[in-house]
C-alpha angles and dihedrals in degrees: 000000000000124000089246096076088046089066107083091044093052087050101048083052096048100054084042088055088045094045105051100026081055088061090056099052121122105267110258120250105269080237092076090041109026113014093179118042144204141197087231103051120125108221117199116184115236129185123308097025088292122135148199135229119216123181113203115245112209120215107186101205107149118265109271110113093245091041104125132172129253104225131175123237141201125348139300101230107117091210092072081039099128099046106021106021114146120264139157121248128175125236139199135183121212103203124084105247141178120311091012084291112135116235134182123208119237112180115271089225129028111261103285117222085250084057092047099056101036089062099042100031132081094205101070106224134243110250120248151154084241083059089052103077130100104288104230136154088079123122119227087256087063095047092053090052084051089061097049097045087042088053096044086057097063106038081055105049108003102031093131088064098061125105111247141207107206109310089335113105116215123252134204123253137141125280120268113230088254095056093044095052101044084050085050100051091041104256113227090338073092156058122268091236087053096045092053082044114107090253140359117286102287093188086168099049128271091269088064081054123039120022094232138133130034121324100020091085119024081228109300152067106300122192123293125252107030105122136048120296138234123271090267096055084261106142122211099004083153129035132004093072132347118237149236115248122184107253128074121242130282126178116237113258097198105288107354130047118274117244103242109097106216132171126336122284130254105187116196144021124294132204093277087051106108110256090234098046084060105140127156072215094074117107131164126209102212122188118251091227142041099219096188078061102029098234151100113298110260122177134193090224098047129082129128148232120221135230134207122235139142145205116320098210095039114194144342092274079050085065103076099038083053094055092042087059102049090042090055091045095043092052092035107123122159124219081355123136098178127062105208093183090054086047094063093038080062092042075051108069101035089056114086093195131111103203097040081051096050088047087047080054092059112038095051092045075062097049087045096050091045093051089045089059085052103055089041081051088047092053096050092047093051092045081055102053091046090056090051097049094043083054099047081043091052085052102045073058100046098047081044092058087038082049086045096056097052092045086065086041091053089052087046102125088209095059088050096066110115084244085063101054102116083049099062091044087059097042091047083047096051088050094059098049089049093047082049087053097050097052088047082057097038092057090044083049093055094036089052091058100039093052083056083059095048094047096052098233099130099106088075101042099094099047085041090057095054089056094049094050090052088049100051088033082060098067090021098249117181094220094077080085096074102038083093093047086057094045091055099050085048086053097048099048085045087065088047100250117135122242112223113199095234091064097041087050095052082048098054094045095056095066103112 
């Protein structure tokens, strides 16, 4: 027999021998993997022994299968229109989190050369700090390979490591753009001035934070995890190498994306990016193909950095709480007494004829979509007003504990000593201006939540305060302490009771 028919055999048993020897590898040193760790990685194995970081993204949504979140992407600076122009976008997270709240897992570092090669290469490699930098000169088809191969992997030999939602394991692929720039802002670890900011606080300086401009690179990809993170634990977000991200590219049509599909994304700066042009909002269209080498397009300042993520529909039980959802979301009108899209499906069914069927269809596709902006309208509103309130709230406290101190300041028997006496004047003034600035809070306060009443928003008062409380939970805002407070007044006027400031203030001040 010739040695040509060995050859697929002696392939299939190499890669087995590949495959399952690579499972059984001593684990790496973190230094070549995460250099910087955190309590709260998530580490998956890969080949070899190697490894990967993850940090865990929260997108507070609400808690209905078919709940997203309204986010704000780009700038809104209308000489980078056509590219960066600012739009909105809507975002979920498949994975339980903390506080009920979804996440999805982006990797904590871009792919390193050693990762790289772990994953696509047969010959495990030996680890390095040479390994360690930014893997680039890979086309976006290579990157996406990477991801299969990456994902095979682990189903095969760490399966039991992967987050989960229900019984759907998680794969690896490469970020969306929505993912990517809400990781890069800082999602809900910020506020929401600094998220809309053209990049994350950099209280340090830029240069503590992206590897980017002369001098920080020599020209080329350094290693990953050197400066300082985002305020998420994500490493190099900005600067070192831009990265691959899963959609082709659309221009920006003022607001919302254009319909032509074009190249492939890099989102990000890379080391050649000036230091002072630094924005999550930069994003480069590249072509697929070099068309002067006939090949895919492959660039020395361009890698990527992986996401996980799962089915959106999950399995057959998912089915009919899907279709509850969207049923409940399709026929949701508010103050309405009347459904119009229940109205056509009616029409529907008495007409015998196609066309007039088809033309019900679509008009009431469109009544449903439009309703469907409102309420969404509605829920942000209401998300807003309850921030505000938890924040005048927060203030009416903080001025009662401030009033607290210099009445005990006041029945100091020290301060009441005649020599004291301008003391005294100034303390008792003092208290005075801080008692006119919480009443001035405390009517906003009460305005605030009236108006919400008026306005017959609160339906959606009590999903929009979870919401609010993950999203507050997640950078740790003191405010999340008076979003029940708020809750129960609207309640309360919702019921028609009146609401007297000495009671709300009692209830406000009893908040530990």
């Amino acid at each position: 027999m010739s040695c040509k028919h060995h050859r697929p055999w002696l392939v299939v048993l190499g890669f087995a021998v590949w495959a399952g020897g690579a499972a059984a590898q001593t684990p790496w040193d973190p230094k070549f993997t995460n250099p910087k760790p955190a309590a709260d990685d998530l580490i998956l194995p890969l080949p070899c022994g190697a490894a990967m970081a993850f940090r865990a993204v929260a997108v507070p949504a609400g808690i209905e299968p078919l709940d997203d979140r309204a986010i704000q992407l780009g700038t809104p600076d209308a000489e980078l229109g056509f590219n960066e122009y600012q739009r909105g976008a809507f975002l979920a997270a498949p994975f339980p989190g903390a506080n009920g709240v979804r996440v999805f897992y982006i990797g904590k570092y871009t792919v390193t050369r050693d990762q790289y090669e772990a994953v696509m290469n047969p010959s495990c490699p030996q680890p390095s700090l040479r390994g360690r930098v930014a893997q680039a000169d890979i086309s976006w088809f290579d990157a996406v390979d990477f991801t299969e191969k990456m994902s095979s992997w682990l189903l095969t030999h760490a399966a039991d490591k992967l987050p989960q939602r229900d019984e759907a394991l998680a794969f690896v692929r490469l970020p969306t753009e929505e993912e990517w720039e809400y990781a890069a802002r800082g999602g809900v670890a910020v506020s929401e001035s600094d998220y809309l900011a053209p990049t994350w606080p950099m209280p340090e300086g830029p240069e503590r934070y992206a590897i980017a401009g002369a001098g920080m690179a020599d020209g080329k990809a350094q290693q990953v995890g050197q400066l300082l993170p985002n305020p998420l634990g994500l490493y190099d977000m900005l600067g070192n190498v831009e990265q691959w991200v899963l959609e082709p590219y659309r221009l920006n049509r003022v607001g919302r994306l254009q319909g032509m599909a074009g190249g492939f994304v890099a989102r990000g700066a890379s080391y050649a990016t000036p230091i002072e042009e630094l924005r999550t909002s930069m994003r480069t269209e590249i072509p697929p193909f070099d068309a002067a080498k006939k090949q895919p397009t492959r660039l020395a300042f361009v890698g990527f950095r992986v996401v996980l993520s799962t089915v959106a529909g999950g399995g057959v039980r998912d089915v009919a709480r899907l279709r509850q959802a969207f049923d409940a979301l399709q026929h949701s009108r508010t103050g309405a007494s009347l459904d119009p899209v229940a109205m056509l499906a009616q029409l529907r069914q008495q007409t015998p004829n196609i066309e007039l069927r088809r033309g019900l269809d679509v008009v009431a596709a469109a009544l449903s979509s439009e309703a469907r902006a409102r309420t969404d309208a509605r829920a942000q509103a209401v998300r807003a007003d309850l921030n505000a309130a938890s924040a005048l709230a927060y203030i009416v406290w903080r001025v009662q504990q401030l009033i607290k101190v210099q009445q005990q300041g006041l029945n100091d028997p020290y301060n009441q000593a005649p020599e004291n006496a301008a003391l005294l004047a100034r303390i008792r003034g003092s208290i005075a201006a801080n008692q006119t600035e919480q009443q001035t809070a405390l009517d906003a306060y009460t305005g605030l939540l009236r108006q919400v009443i008026a306005d017959g928003a609160f339906e959606n008062v009590s999903a929009q305060a979870t919401v609010v409380t993950q999203e507050m939970a997640a950078r740790a805002d003191r405010r999340r302490r008076f979003v029940d407070v708020a809750v129960a007044h609207l309640r309360t006027l919702e019921q028609g009771k009146p609401l007297a400031n000495d009671a709300v203030l009692q209830a406000i001040n009893a908040v530990p």
